[in-house]
Every structure is written in structure tokens, then in C-alpha cells.
Amino acid sequence: MNSRITLTGYSRPTTPVSRYNLRVPILHNLRVTLEMIKWEHSVFALPFAFCGAMLAASGLPTPHQLLWIVVAMISARSAAMAFNRLADASIDAANPRTRTRALPAGHLSPAFVATFVIASCAIFIFAAAQLNRLTLGLSPVALAVILLYSYTKRFTRWSHLVLGFALGIAPSAAWIAVRGSLDPRILLLTAAVTFWVAGFDILYSCQDFQFDRDSGLHSIPRHLGIQRSLWIARAFHLVMLLLLVALLPAFALGKLAIAGILAVALLLLYEHSLVRADDLSKLNAAFFTMNGVISVVFALFIAADLLLRNKA
């Protein structure tokens, strides 16, 4: 018989480990928090933000703009990940794969993580204020998108696309940070990132197929099965590639940009070769390693293309 978990509230462990961790110094809590949110995975969206900034500047933005774009990106992602861990604390506690995370294991208190979320949001808004008036005005909208995503798997199987959009706004936000306005052309890159992230999030969700089904959570794998979900992920990544191709005429990009798209296509093919419906053992390699490589490689080729064009 399927048993559904309670999605609101959870009982924190009262083990000696939990009581000890409530007394440890704040620096230790910060270290555990950074490990919990995997802040190093900011590399997923940050290179695409750089692409948006460089396309807006037709080259390199100013050091001031680059600095505050980086601060805004890292603080926004930190807020989103920490908030997700808070929102999903009861879910993580019930899932064998995630019950050792910091909150359900009692290594961090909800109050500390909530304080971290608020501080990260404040830093993000401050960074937006250092860029221009439009970035500041839109900062609450961006925060709403990246924070509220955490609840979408409770009511829709398409939460993967919401997550994709939460990261996909990065290049458009970076464009606004540089130009102070929005050009419809950059929405091609936002859409590309949206489908890219949604595709690999579908892959990642395959490992929770049975748990999502038992607990009443929604995901593409839970509703359509793993085999069909793999095909949807492939279709999403094909759409991503087509959107990247559309960037070429939109921004008059050259041969290096074409090479970058080809490199992304090959990396995506390799990523999908790592995952099969009957073998998800290499899923972490496909999710963490390959997607970081894809975003960095694409950004490097776009940067080289723009800088070479400026020298010509």
C-alpha cells in the first residue's frame, strides 16, 4: 500500500548530534550550509549569465558590471537552494536518498537556514541596486520565481520547466544589468537554458521515480515512467540546440559560436549515453559533471567569438 508523506512540517531529530550542532560556531554552520546548497554548482547558470552580459556589451562588460552580476547570481542561487531545502525538509526526511541532508539530519536548524535565505536575498537586492534601476525594480520578481519553484512539484508534473525558467532568466537578467533594458533577442538564450535545465532535471528526477509515486509528488518520470522521460529529456535538449542555433543570425555570431554549439551537442549526446532506463548508476556524472562542462564550454566559445569579432 502506498503511503503519503506529510508535506508541511517535520520533526527534527533530537539526537546528541543535533543538540551539539545547535551550539557550534556560526562559521561551522555556514560551512555546512554551503555544502548543503552545493554553492559550487553555481557554474551551471553563471556562464550563461556571462553570455548574456557579453552579448549585451558586444564584448566585455565593465568590471563593475561583472562584479555585481557575479554577486547577484551567487546570492540568488544560494537563496533559492537554501529555501528549497527548507521547503522540502519533510520530503527529504522521508526520502532514503536525501534523509542525510543537513536539515533532516539535524546538522542545521531551520532558523539558521531561514536567516541564511534572508541574508542571501538581501545581498541579491543590494547587488541589483548597484547595476541599474531596472535590475533593482525586477529583483523581487526574480526572487519570487526562483523561490516559489520549490513548491511546484506538489501540484504539477511540469516543475522541471519552472526550474529551467528560474535558471533561464540569468542571461536576460545579465543583459538588463548591462543595457538597462530588455532586447527580445536575448529571450532565445533564456528559452535555451530553460529547456536545457528542464531536460537534465528530468534525468535527475528519474532516481526518485518510486518515491514520488508513493508520496504523491509530481514529476515527468512519476507520471510517464523512466523510459518515456528519457525521451522527453532528449527532446528538450534538442529544442535547446535549435534555440542556440537561432542565436547565430540574431546576434551575427561567427564560426567560433557555431563550434561552441557543436561542442554542446556532442557533450549532450555523451550525457544521454550515460543514462539508461535500466541503469541510472552514472546519473550523478551526467548531472553534475557534464552540465558544468556544457555551460562553461559554451560560454568560452561565445566569449571568444565576440572578442575576436571586436578585434577584426
PDB file of C-alpha atoms in Angstrom:
ATOM      1  CA  MET A   1       0.000   0.000   0.000  1.00  0.00           C
ATOM      2  CA  ASN A   2       1.315   3.438  -0.911  1.00  0.00           C
ATOM      3  CA  SER A   3       1.919   5.782   1.988  1.00  0.00           C
ATOM      4  CA  ARG A   4       1.897   9.524   1.504  1.00  0.00           C
ATOM      5  CA  ILE A   5       4.256  11.753   3.429  1.00  0.00           C
ATOM      6  CA  THR A   6       3.250  14.909   5.248  1.00  0.00           C
ATOM      7  CA  LEU A   7       4.476  17.854   3.197  1.00  0.00           C
ATOM      8  CA  THR A   8       4.082  20.516   5.883  1.00  0.00           C
ATOM      9  CA  GLY A   9       6.407  20.430   8.832  1.00  0.00           C
ATOM     10  CA  TYR A  10       8.723  17.739  10.034  1.00  0.00           C
ATOM     11  CA  SER A  11      10.135  16.551  13.327  1.00  0.00           C
ATOM     12  CA  ARG A  12      13.765  17.448  13.777  1.00  0.00           C
ATOM     13  CA  PRO A  13      15.900  14.722  15.273  1.00  0.00           C
ATOM     14  CA  THR A  14      16.703  15.192  18.947  1.00  0.00           C
ATOM     15  CA  THR A  15      19.870  13.143  18.868  1.00  0.00           C
ATOM     16  CA  PRO A  16      23.040  14.315  20.628  1.00  0.00           C
ATOM     17  CA  VAL A  17      24.403  15.243  17.197  1.00  0.00           C
ATOM     18  CA  SER A  18      21.508  17.665  16.648  1.00  0.00           C
ATOM     19  CA  ARG A  19      21.897  19.266  20.114  1.00  0.00           C
ATOM     20  CA  TYR A  20      25.622  19.627  19.580  1.00  0.00           C
ATOM     21  CA  ASN A  21      25.206  21.282  16.203  1.00  0.00           C
ATOM     22  CA  LEU A  22      22.919  23.924  17.655  1.00  0.00           C
ATOM     23  CA  ARG A  23      25.863  25.075  19.780  1.00  0.00           C
ATOM     24  CA  VAL A  24      28.625  25.086  17.196  1.00  0.00           C
ATOM     25  CA  PRO A  25      30.063  28.381  15.945  1.00  0.00           C
ATOM     26  CA  ILE A  26      28.381  30.257  13.135  1.00  0.00           C
ATOM     27  CA  LEU A  27      31.305  29.602  10.774  1.00  0.00           C
ATOM     28  CA  HIS A  28      30.707  25.875  11.071  1.00  0.00           C
ATOM     29  CA  ASN A  29      27.018  26.373  10.295  1.00  0.00           C
ATOM     30  CA  LEU A  30      27.915  28.461   7.276  1.00  0.00           C
ATOM     31  CA  ARG A  31      30.273  25.756   6.020  1.00  0.00           C
ATOM     32  CA  VAL A  32      27.565  23.113   6.420  1.00  0.00           C
ATOM     33  CA  THR A  33      25.050  25.394   4.698  1.00  0.00           C
ATOM     34  CA  LEU A  34      27.366  25.941   1.720  1.00  0.00           C
ATOM     35  CA  GLU A  35      27.880  22.200   1.466  1.00  0.00           C
ATOM     36  CA  MET A  36      24.111  21.665   1.682  1.00  0.00           C
ATOM     37  CA  ILE A  37      23.306  24.064  -1.164  1.00  0.00           C
ATOM     38  CA  LYS A  38      26.335  22.924  -3.224  1.00  0.00           C
ATOM     39  CA  TRP A  39      27.279  26.514  -3.970  1.00  0.00           C
ATOM     40  CA  GLU A  40      29.999  25.366  -6.368  1.00  0.00           C
ATOM     41  CA  HIS A  41      27.226  24.290  -8.755  1.00  0.00           C
ATOM     42  CA  SER A  42      26.591  27.969  -9.460  1.00  0.00           C
ATOM     43  CA  VAL A  43      28.698  27.108 -12.509  1.00  0.00           C
ATOM     44  CA  PHE A  44      25.523  25.744 -14.146  1.00  0.00           C
ATOM     45  CA  ALA A  45      23.902  29.143 -14.771  1.00  0.00           C
ATOM     46  CA  LEU A  46      26.740  31.623 -14.226  1.00  0.00           C
ATOM     47  CA  PRO A  47      28.428  31.034 -17.622  1.00  0.00           C
ATOM     48  CA  PHE A  48      25.104  31.654 -19.371  1.00  0.00           C
ATOM     49  CA  ALA A  49      24.761  34.895 -17.422  1.00  0.00           C
ATOM     50  CA  PHE A  50      28.212  35.842 -18.711  1.00  0.00           C
ATOM     51  CA  CYS A  51      26.984  35.068 -22.233  1.00  0.00           C
ATOM     52  CA  GLY A  52      24.015  37.383 -21.746  1.00  0.00           C
ATOM     53  CA  ALA A  53      26.261  40.140 -20.400  1.00  0.00           C
ATOM     54  CA  MET A  54      28.775  39.781 -23.241  1.00  0.00           C
ATOM     55  CA  LEU A  55      26.072  39.727 -25.911  1.00  0.00           C
ATOM     56  CA  ALA A  56      24.630  42.888 -24.378  1.00  0.00           C
ATOM     57  CA  ALA A  57      28.030  44.584 -24.354  1.00  0.00           C
ATOM     58  CA  SER A  58      29.109  43.089 -27.715  1.00  0.00           C
ATOM     59  CA  GLY A  59      32.259  42.121 -25.844  1.00  0.00           C
ATOM     60  CA  LEU A  60      33.359  42.515 -22.267  1.00  0.00           C
ATOM     61  CA  PRO A  61      31.116  44.380 -19.814  1.00  0.00           C
ATOM     62  CA  THR A  62      32.755  46.764 -17.356  1.00  0.00           C
ATOM     63  CA  PRO A  63      34.483  45.263 -14.279  1.00  0.00           C
ATOM     64  CA  HIS A  64      31.814  46.941 -12.127  1.00  0.00           C
ATOM     65  CA  GLN A  65      29.038  45.183 -14.050  1.00  0.00           C
ATOM     66  CA  LEU A  66      30.797  41.815 -13.991  1.00  0.00           C
ATOM     67  CA  LEU A  67      31.424  42.029 -10.244  1.00  0.00           C
ATOM     68  CA  TRP A  68      27.828  42.740  -9.317  1.00  0.00           C
ATOM     69  CA  ILE A  69      26.415  40.249 -11.835  1.00  0.00           C
ATOM     70  CA  VAL A  70      28.529  37.539 -10.169  1.00  0.00           C
ATOM     71  CA  VAL A  71      27.422  38.646  -6.679  1.00  0.00           C
ATOM     72  CA  ALA A  72      23.782  38.710  -7.779  1.00  0.00           C
ATOM     73  CA  MET A  73      23.980  35.279  -9.417  1.00  0.00           C
ATOM     74  CA  ILE A  74      25.674  33.540  -6.494  1.00  0.00           C
ATOM     75  CA  SER A  75      23.448  35.148  -3.858  1.00  0.00           C
ATOM     76  CA  ALA A  76      20.270  34.383  -5.835  1.00  0.00           C
ATOM     77  CA  ARG A  77      21.202  30.742  -6.294  1.00  0.00           C
ATOM     78  CA  SER A  78      22.225  30.447  -2.635  1.00  0.00           C
ATOM     79  CA  ALA A  79      18.859  31.839  -1.546  1.00  0.00           C
ATOM     80  CA  ALA A  80      16.989  29.526  -3.910  1.00  0.00           C
ATOM     81  CA  MET A  81      18.826  26.357  -2.851  1.00  0.00           C
ATOM     82  CA  ALA A  82      18.612  27.073   0.867  1.00  0.00           C
ATOM     83  CA  PHE A  83      14.907  27.910   0.558  1.00  0.00           C
ATOM     84  CA  ASN A  84      14.385  24.677  -1.370  1.00  0.00           C
ATOM     85  CA  ARG A  85      15.992  22.705   1.458  1.00  0.00           C
ATOM     86  CA  LEU A  86      13.670  24.437   3.945  1.00  0.00           C
ATOM     87  CA  ALA A  87      10.565  23.856   1.847  1.00  0.00           C
ATOM     88  CA  ASP A  88      11.491  20.208   1.232  1.00  0.00           C
ATOM     89  CA  ALA A  89      12.698  19.349   4.734  1.00  0.00           C
ATOM     90  CA  SER A  90       9.845  16.922   5.420  1.00  0.00           C
ATOM     91  CA  ILE A  91      10.172  15.393   1.948  1.00  0.00           C
ATOM     92  CA  ASP A  92      13.930  14.978   2.334  1.00  0.00           C
ATOM     93  CA  ALA A  93      13.433  13.358   5.732  1.00  0.00           C
ATOM     94  CA  ALA A  94      11.140  10.725   4.203  1.00  0.00           C
ATOM     95  CA  ASN A  95      13.282  10.023   1.136  1.00  0.00           C
ATOM     96  CA  PRO A  96      16.076   7.467   1.765  1.00  0.00           C
ATOM     97  CA  ARG A  97      18.242   9.245  -0.816  1.00  0.00           C
ATOM     98  CA  THR A  98      18.055  12.632   0.916  1.00  0.00           C
ATOM     99  CA  ARG A  99      17.403  11.956   4.592  1.00  0.00           C
ATOM    100  CA  THR A 100      21.082  12.557   5.431  1.00  0.00           C
ATOM    101  CA  ARG A 101      20.928  16.163   4.212  1.00  0.00           C
ATOM    102  CA  ALA A 102      21.752  18.788   6.808  1.00  0.00           C
ATOM    103  CA  LEU A 103      18.228  19.800   7.827  1.00  0.00           C
ATOM    104  CA  PRO A 104      16.553  16.385   8.186  1.00  0.00           C
ATOM    105  CA  ALA A 105      19.704  15.018   9.836  1.00  0.00           C
ATOM    106  CA  GLY A 106      19.650  17.852  12.388  1.00  0.00           C
ATOM    107  CA  HIS A 107      23.023  19.329  11.433  1.00  0.00           C
ATOM    108  CA  LEU A 108      21.389  22.721  10.878  1.00  0.00           C
ATOM    109  CA  SER A 109      18.388  24.402  12.466  1.00  0.00           C
ATOM    110  CA  PRO A 110      15.530  25.720  10.296  1.00  0.00           C
ATOM    111  CA  ALA A 111      16.020  29.126  11.919  1.00  0.00           C
ATOM    112  CA  PHE A 112      19.645  29.314  10.773  1.00  0.00           C
ATOM    113  CA  VAL A 113      18.791  28.293   7.216  1.00  0.00           C
ATOM    114  CA  ALA A 114      15.925  30.807   7.124  1.00  0.00           C
ATOM    115  CA  THR A 115      18.350  33.526   8.259  1.00  0.00           C
ATOM    116  CA  PHE A 116      20.751  32.467   5.502  1.00  0.00           C
ATOM    117  CA  VAL A 117      17.940  32.748   2.927  1.00  0.00           C
ATOM    118  CA  ILE A 118      17.018  36.249   4.102  1.00  0.00           C
ATOM    119  CA  ALA A 119      20.663  37.370   4.088  1.00  0.00           C
ATOM    120  CA  SER A 120      21.193  35.962   0.584  1.00  0.00           C
ATOM    121  CA  CYS A 121      18.064  37.723  -0.695  1.00  0.00           C
ATOM    122  CA  ALA A 122      19.266  40.999   0.832  1.00  0.00           C
ATOM    123  CA  ILE A 123      22.663  40.631  -0.857  1.00  0.00           C
ATOM    124  CA  PHE A 124      20.934  39.910  -4.167  1.00  0.00           C
ATOM    125  CA  ILE A 125      18.783  43.039  -3.931  1.00  0.00           C
ATOM    126  CA  PHE A 126      21.826  45.110  -2.938  1.00  0.00           C
ATOM    127  CA  ALA A 127      23.762  43.743  -5.939  1.00  0.00           C
ATOM    128  CA  ALA A 128      20.841  44.560  -8.240  1.00  0.00           C
ATOM    129  CA  ALA A 129      20.821  48.113  -6.879  1.00  0.00           C
ATOM    130  CA  GLN A 130      24.483  48.500  -7.863  1.00  0.00           C
ATOM    131  CA  LEU A 131      23.654  47.790 -11.516  1.00  0.00           C
ATOM    132  CA  ASN A 132      20.725  49.944 -12.603  1.00  0.00           C
ATOM    133  CA  ARG A 133      17.191  50.947 -11.719  1.00  0.00           C
ATOM    134  CA  LEU A 134      15.516  48.232 -13.787  1.00  0.00           C
ATOM    135  CA  THR A 135      17.521  45.404 -12.212  1.00  0.00           C
ATOM    136  CA  LEU A 136      16.557  46.721  -8.791  1.00  0.00           C
ATOM    137  CA  GLY A 137      12.894  47.020  -9.751  1.00  0.00           C
ATOM    138  CA  LEU A 138      12.798  43.482 -11.143  1.00  0.00           C
ATOM    139  CA  SER A 139      14.764  41.878  -8.294  1.00  0.00           C
ATOM    140  CA  PRO A 140      11.624  40.934  -6.268  1.00  0.00           C
ATOM    141  CA  VAL A 141      10.160  39.296  -9.391  1.00  0.00           C
ATOM    142  CA  ALA A 142      13.329  37.267  -9.901  1.00  0.00           C
ATOM    143  CA  LEU A 143      13.302  36.196  -6.246  1.00  0.00           C
ATOM    144  CA  ALA A 144       9.656  35.140  -6.493  1.00  0.00           C
ATOM    145  CA  VAL A 145      10.437  32.914  -9.485  1.00  0.00           C
ATOM    146  CA  ILE A 146      13.485  31.217  -8.001  1.00  0.00           C
ATOM    147  CA  LEU A 147      11.976  30.724  -4.531  1.00  0.00           C
ATOM    148  CA  LEU A 148       8.443  29.632  -5.399  1.00  0.00           C
ATOM    149  CA  TYR A 149       9.733  26.936  -7.748  1.00  0.00           C
ATOM    150  CA  SER A 150      10.277  24.787  -4.646  1.00  0.00           C
ATOM    151  CA  TYR A 151       6.527  24.216  -4.269  1.00  0.00           C
ATOM    152  CA  THR A 152       5.658  23.372  -7.873  1.00  0.00           C
ATOM    153  CA  LYS A 153       6.297  19.627  -7.639  1.00  0.00           C
ATOM    154  CA  ARG A 154       3.414  19.469  -5.190  1.00  0.00           C
ATOM    155  CA  PHE A 155       0.881  20.258  -7.923  1.00  0.00           C
ATOM    156  CA  THR A 156       2.389  19.925 -11.439  1.00  0.00           C
ATOM    157  CA  ARG A 157       4.489  17.426 -13.354  1.00  0.00           C
ATOM    158  CA  TRP A 158       6.000  20.336 -15.301  1.00  0.00           C
ATOM    159  CA  SER A 159       8.005  21.666 -12.360  1.00  0.00           C
ATOM    160  CA  HIS A 160      11.124  20.841 -14.391  1.00  0.00           C
ATOM    161  CA  LEU A 161      10.277  23.683 -16.774  1.00  0.00           C
ATOM    162  CA  VAL A 162       9.718  26.064 -13.866  1.00  0.00           C
ATOM    163  CA  LEU A 163      13.170  25.209 -12.542  1.00  0.00           C
ATOM    164  CA  GLY A 164      14.526  25.678 -16.050  1.00  0.00           C
ATOM    165  CA  PHE A 165      12.981  29.145 -16.251  1.00  0.00           C
ATOM    166  CA  ALA A 166      14.361  30.024 -12.808  1.00  0.00           C
ATOM    167  CA  LEU A 167      17.871  29.482 -14.180  1.00  0.00           C
ATOM    168  CA  GLY A 168      16.945  30.605 -17.683  1.00  0.00           C
ATOM    169  CA  ILE A 169      16.283  34.177 -16.609  1.00  0.00           C
ATOM    170  CA  ALA A 170      20.015  34.521 -15.847  1.00  0.00           C
ATOM    171  CA  PRO A 171      21.125  35.639 -19.348  1.00  0.00           C
ATOM    172  CA  SER A 172      18.183  38.045 -19.682  1.00  0.00           C
ATOM    173  CA  ALA A 173      18.891  39.449 -16.225  1.00  0.00           C
ATOM    174  CA  ALA A 174      22.537  39.908 -17.153  1.00  0.00           C
ATOM    175  CA  TRP A 175      21.510  41.664 -20.371  1.00  0.00           C
ATOM    176  CA  ILE A 176      19.349  44.070 -18.349  1.00  0.00           C
ATOM    177  CA  ALA A 177      22.243  44.573 -15.931  1.00  0.00           C
ATOM    178  CA  VAL A 178      24.420  45.782 -18.809  1.00  0.00           C
ATOM    179  CA  ARG A 179      21.902  47.606 -21.015  1.00  0.00           C
ATOM    180  CA  GLY A 180      19.254  48.748 -18.536  1.00  0.00           C
ATOM    181  CA  SER A 181      16.598  47.407 -20.927  1.00  0.00           C
ATOM    182  CA  LEU A 182      15.462  44.080 -22.408  1.00  0.00           C
ATOM    183  CA  ASP A 183      16.019  43.044 -26.021  1.00  0.00           C
ATOM    184  CA  PRO A 184      13.712  40.218 -27.260  1.00  0.00           C
ATOM    185  CA  ARG A 185      16.697  38.517 -28.907  1.00  0.00           C
ATOM    186  CA  ILE A 186      18.179  37.506 -25.550  1.00  0.00           C
ATOM    187  CA  LEU A 187      14.983  35.575 -24.794  1.00  0.00           C
ATOM    188  CA  LEU A 188      16.284  32.943 -27.220  1.00  0.00           C
ATOM    189  CA  LEU A 189      19.089  32.207 -24.767  1.00  0.00           C
ATOM    190  CA  THR A 190      16.665  32.288 -21.829  1.00  0.00           C
ATOM    191  CA  ALA A 191      14.491  29.721 -23.592  1.00  0.00           C
ATOM    192  CA  ALA A 192      17.537  27.594 -24.461  1.00  0.00           C
ATOM    193  CA  VAL A 193      18.676  27.498 -20.830  1.00  0.00           C
ATOM    194  CA  THR A 194      15.109  26.755 -19.710  1.00  0.00           C
ATOM    195  CA  PHE A 195      14.883  23.627 -21.879  1.00  0.00           C
ATOM    196  CA  TRP A 196      18.466  22.605 -21.058  1.00  0.00           C
ATOM    197  CA  VAL A 197      17.862  22.713 -17.301  1.00  0.00           C
ATOM    198  CA  ALA A 198      14.423  21.110 -17.596  1.00  0.00           C
ATOM    199  CA  GLY A 199      15.946  18.272 -19.591  1.00  0.00           C
ATOM    200  CA  PHE A 200      18.660  17.420 -17.123  1.00  0.00           C
ATOM    201  CA  ASP A 201      16.271  17.894 -14.184  1.00  0.00           C
ATOM    202  CA  ILE A 202      14.039  15.225 -15.731  1.00  0.00           C
ATOM    203  CA  LEU A 203      17.060  12.926 -15.860  1.00  0.00           C
ATOM    204  CA  TYR A 204      17.873  13.686 -12.224  1.00  0.00           C
ATOM    205  CA  SER A 205      14.271  13.067 -11.155  1.00  0.00           C
ATOM    206  CA  CYS A 206      14.363   9.535 -12.540  1.00  0.00           C
ATOM    207  CA  GLN A 207      16.153   8.354  -9.416  1.00  0.00           C
ATOM    208  CA  ASP A 208      13.131   9.426  -7.300  1.00  0.00           C
ATOM    209  CA  PHE A 209      10.582   7.795  -9.586  1.00  0.00           C
ATOM    210  CA  GLN A 210       9.227   5.372  -6.986  1.00  0.00           C
ATOM    211  CA  PHE A 211       9.422   7.801  -4.072  1.00  0.00           C
ATOM    212  CA  ASP A 212       7.500  10.482  -5.979  1.00  0.00           C
ATOM    213  CA  ARG A 213       4.828   7.933  -6.882  1.00  0.00           C
ATOM    214  CA  ASP A 214       4.483   6.710  -3.283  1.00  0.00           C
ATOM    215  CA  SER A 215       4.447  10.198  -1.758  1.00  0.00           C
ATOM    216  CA  GLY A 216       2.120  11.889  -4.222  1.00  0.00           C
ATOM    217  CA  LEU A 217       4.700  14.291  -5.615  1.00  0.00           C
ATOM    218  CA  HIS A 218       4.650  15.253  -9.276  1.00  0.00           C
ATOM    219  CA  SER A 219       7.340  14.823 -11.907  1.00  0.00           C
ATOM    220  CA  ILE A 220       7.600  13.688 -15.516  1.00  0.00           C
ATOM    221  CA  PRO A 221       9.169  10.324 -14.502  1.00  0.00           C
ATOM    222  CA  ARG A 222       6.443   9.692 -11.898  1.00  0.00           C
ATOM    223  CA  HIS A 223       3.652  10.237 -14.443  1.00  0.00           C
ATOM    224  CA  LEU A 224       5.187   8.867 -17.644  1.00  0.00           C
ATOM    225  CA  GLY A 225       7.775   6.356 -16.457  1.00  0.00           C
ATOM    226  CA  ILE A 226      11.537   6.444 -16.815  1.00  0.00           C
ATOM    227  CA  GLN A 227      11.806   5.313 -20.443  1.00  0.00           C
ATOM    228  CA  ARG A 228       9.430   7.964 -21.772  1.00  0.00           C
ATOM    229  CA  SER A 229      11.018  10.564 -19.521  1.00  0.00           C
ATOM    230  CA  LEU A 230      14.421   9.922 -21.073  1.00  0.00           C
ATOM    231  CA  TRP A 231      12.938  10.647 -24.490  1.00  0.00           C
ATOM    232  CA  ILE A 232      11.333  13.864 -23.242  1.00  0.00           C
ATOM    233  CA  ALA A 233      14.685  14.951 -21.813  1.00  0.00           C
ATOM    234  CA  ARG A 234      16.291  14.275 -25.197  1.00  0.00           C
ATOM    235  CA  ALA A 235      13.551  16.267 -26.933  1.00  0.00           C
ATOM    236  CA  PHE A 236      14.064  19.194 -24.547  1.00  0.00           C
ATOM    237  CA  HIS A 237      17.783  19.182 -25.265  1.00  0.00           C
ATOM    238  CA  LEU A 238      17.123  19.097 -28.996  1.00  0.00           C
ATOM    239  CA  VAL A 239      14.926  22.184 -28.577  1.00  0.00           C
ATOM    240  CA  MET A 240      17.777  23.790 -26.644  1.00  0.00           C
ATOM    241  CA  LEU A 241      20.170  23.190 -29.533  1.00  0.00           C
ATOM    242  CA  LEU A 242      17.711  24.642 -32.060  1.00  0.00           C
ATOM    243  CA  LEU A 243      17.351  27.766 -29.908  1.00  0.00           C
ATOM    244  CA  LEU A 244      21.128  28.104 -29.701  1.00  0.00           C
ATOM    245  CA  VAL A 245      21.304  27.876 -33.487  1.00  0.00           C
ATOM    246  CA  ALA A 246      18.728  30.675 -33.675  1.00  0.00           C
ATOM    247  CA  LEU A 247      21.153  32.863 -31.713  1.00  0.00           C
ATOM    248  CA  LEU A 248      23.621  32.810 -34.614  1.00  0.00           C
ATOM    249  CA  PRO A 249      21.715  35.065 -37.027  1.00  0.00           C
ATOM    250  CA  ALA A 250      20.085  37.028 -34.209  1.00  0.00           C
ATOM    251  CA  PHE A 251      23.465  38.270 -32.970  1.00  0.00           C
ATOM    252  CA  ALA A 252      25.501  37.797 -36.163  1.00  0.00           C
ATOM    253  CA  LEU A 253      27.716  35.257 -34.423  1.00  0.00           C
ATOM    254  CA  GLY A 254      30.522  33.544 -36.302  1.00  0.00           C
ATOM    255  CA  LYS A 255      32.372  30.274 -36.677  1.00  0.00           C
ATOM    256  CA  LEU A 256      33.535  30.002 -33.079  1.00  0.00           C
ATOM    257  CA  ALA A 257      29.944  30.240 -31.868  1.00  0.00           C
ATOM    258  CA  ILE A 258      28.980  27.514 -34.335  1.00  0.00           C
ATOM    259  CA  ALA A 259      31.818  25.375 -32.977  1.00  0.00           C
ATOM    260  CA  GLY A 260      30.537  26.017 -29.458  1.00  0.00           C
ATOM    261  CA  ILE A 261      27.066  24.782 -30.354  1.00  0.00           C
ATOM    262  CA  LEU A 262      28.539  21.675 -31.966  1.00  0.00           C
ATOM    263  CA  ALA A 263      30.578  21.046 -28.815  1.00  0.00           C
ATOM    264  CA  VAL A 264      27.435  21.376 -26.693  1.00  0.00           C
ATOM    265  CA  ALA A 265      25.630  18.912 -28.978  1.00  0.00           C
ATOM    266  CA  LEU A 266      28.409  16.342 -28.606  1.00  0.00           C
ATOM    267  CA  LEU A 267      28.509  16.798 -24.829  1.00  0.00           C
ATOM    268  CA  LEU A 268      24.744  16.343 -24.622  1.00  0.00           C
ATOM    269  CA  LEU A 269      24.986  13.150 -26.667  1.00  0.00           C
ATOM    270  CA  TYR A 270      27.596  11.846 -24.261  1.00  0.00           C
ATOM    271  CA  GLU A 271      25.494  12.899 -21.255  1.00  0.00           C
ATOM    272  CA  HIS A 272      22.495  10.952 -22.519  1.00  0.00           C
ATOM    273  CA  SER A 273      24.661   7.924 -23.292  1.00  0.00           C
ATOM    274  CA  LEU A 274      25.434   7.709 -19.563  1.00  0.00           C
ATOM    275  CA  VAL A 275      21.802   7.203 -18.573  1.00  0.00           C
ATOM    276  CA  ARG A 276      19.563   4.267 -19.455  1.00  0.00           C
ATOM    277  CA  ALA A 277      16.148   3.294 -18.149  1.00  0.00           C
ATOM    278  CA  ASP A 278      17.621   0.126 -16.611  1.00  0.00           C
ATOM    279  CA  ASP A 279      20.846   1.746 -15.385  1.00  0.00           C
ATOM    280  CA  LEU A 280      20.899   5.072 -13.526  1.00  0.00           C
ATOM    281  CA  SER A 281      24.234   4.387 -11.810  1.00  0.00           C
ATOM    282  CA  LYS A 282      26.019   7.130 -13.781  1.00  0.00           C
ATOM    283  CA  LEU A 283      23.335   9.731 -13.211  1.00  0.00           C
ATOM    284  CA  ASN A 284      25.434  11.917 -10.916  1.00  0.00           C
ATOM    285  CA  ALA A 285      28.210  12.082 -13.514  1.00  0.00           C
ATOM    286  CA  ALA A 286      25.681  13.078 -16.162  1.00  0.00           C
ATOM    287  CA  PHE A 287      24.042  15.673 -13.917  1.00  0.00           C
ATOM    288  CA  PHE A 288      26.877  17.357 -12.052  1.00  0.00           C
ATOM    289  CA  THR A 289      29.976  16.936 -14.203  1.00  0.00           C
ATOM    290  CA  MET A 290      28.641  17.120 -17.739  1.00  0.00           C
ATOM    291  CA  ASN A 291      26.287  20.040 -17.222  1.00  0.00           C
ATOM    292  CA  GLY A 292      29.007  22.129 -15.620  1.00  0.00           C
ATOM    293  CA  VAL A 293      31.251  21.354 -18.591  1.00  0.00           C
ATOM    294  CA  ILE A 294      28.493  22.196 -21.086  1.00  0.00           C
ATOM    295  CA  SER A 295      27.804  25.658 -19.668  1.00  0.00           C
ATOM    296  CA  VAL A 296      31.497  26.586 -19.378  1.00  0.00           C
ATOM    297  CA  VAL A 297      32.368  25.327 -22.878  1.00  0.00           C
ATOM    298  CA  PHE A 298      29.504  27.233 -24.482  1.00  0.00           C
ATOM    299  CA  ALA A 299      30.387  30.454 -22.646  1.00  0.00           C
ATOM    300  CA  LEU A 300      34.038  30.191 -23.678  1.00  0.00           C
ATOM    301  CA  PHE A 301      33.178  29.781 -27.365  1.00  0.00           C
ATOM    302  CA  ILE A 302      30.699  32.673 -27.304  1.00  0.00           C
ATOM    303  CA  ALA A 303      33.205  34.885 -25.490  1.00  0.00           C
ATOM    304  CA  ALA A 304      35.948  34.014 -27.974  1.00  0.00           C
ATOM    305  CA  ASP A 305      33.639  34.692 -30.911  1.00  0.00           C
ATOM    306  CA  LEU A 306      32.627  38.126 -29.600  1.00  0.00           C
ATOM    307  CA  LEU A 307      36.154  39.149 -28.647  1.00  0.00           C
ATOM    308  CA  LEU A 308      37.558  38.005 -31.990  1.00  0.00           C
ATOM    309  CA  ARG A 309      34.861  39.938 -33.831  1.00  0.00           C
ATOM    310  CA  ASN A 310      35.795  43.104 -31.910  1.00  0.00           C
ATOM    311  CA  LYS A 311      39.449  42.732 -32.900  1.00  0.00           C
ATOM    312  CA  ALA A 312      38.624  42.264 -36.579  1.00  0.00           C
TER     313      ALA A 312
END
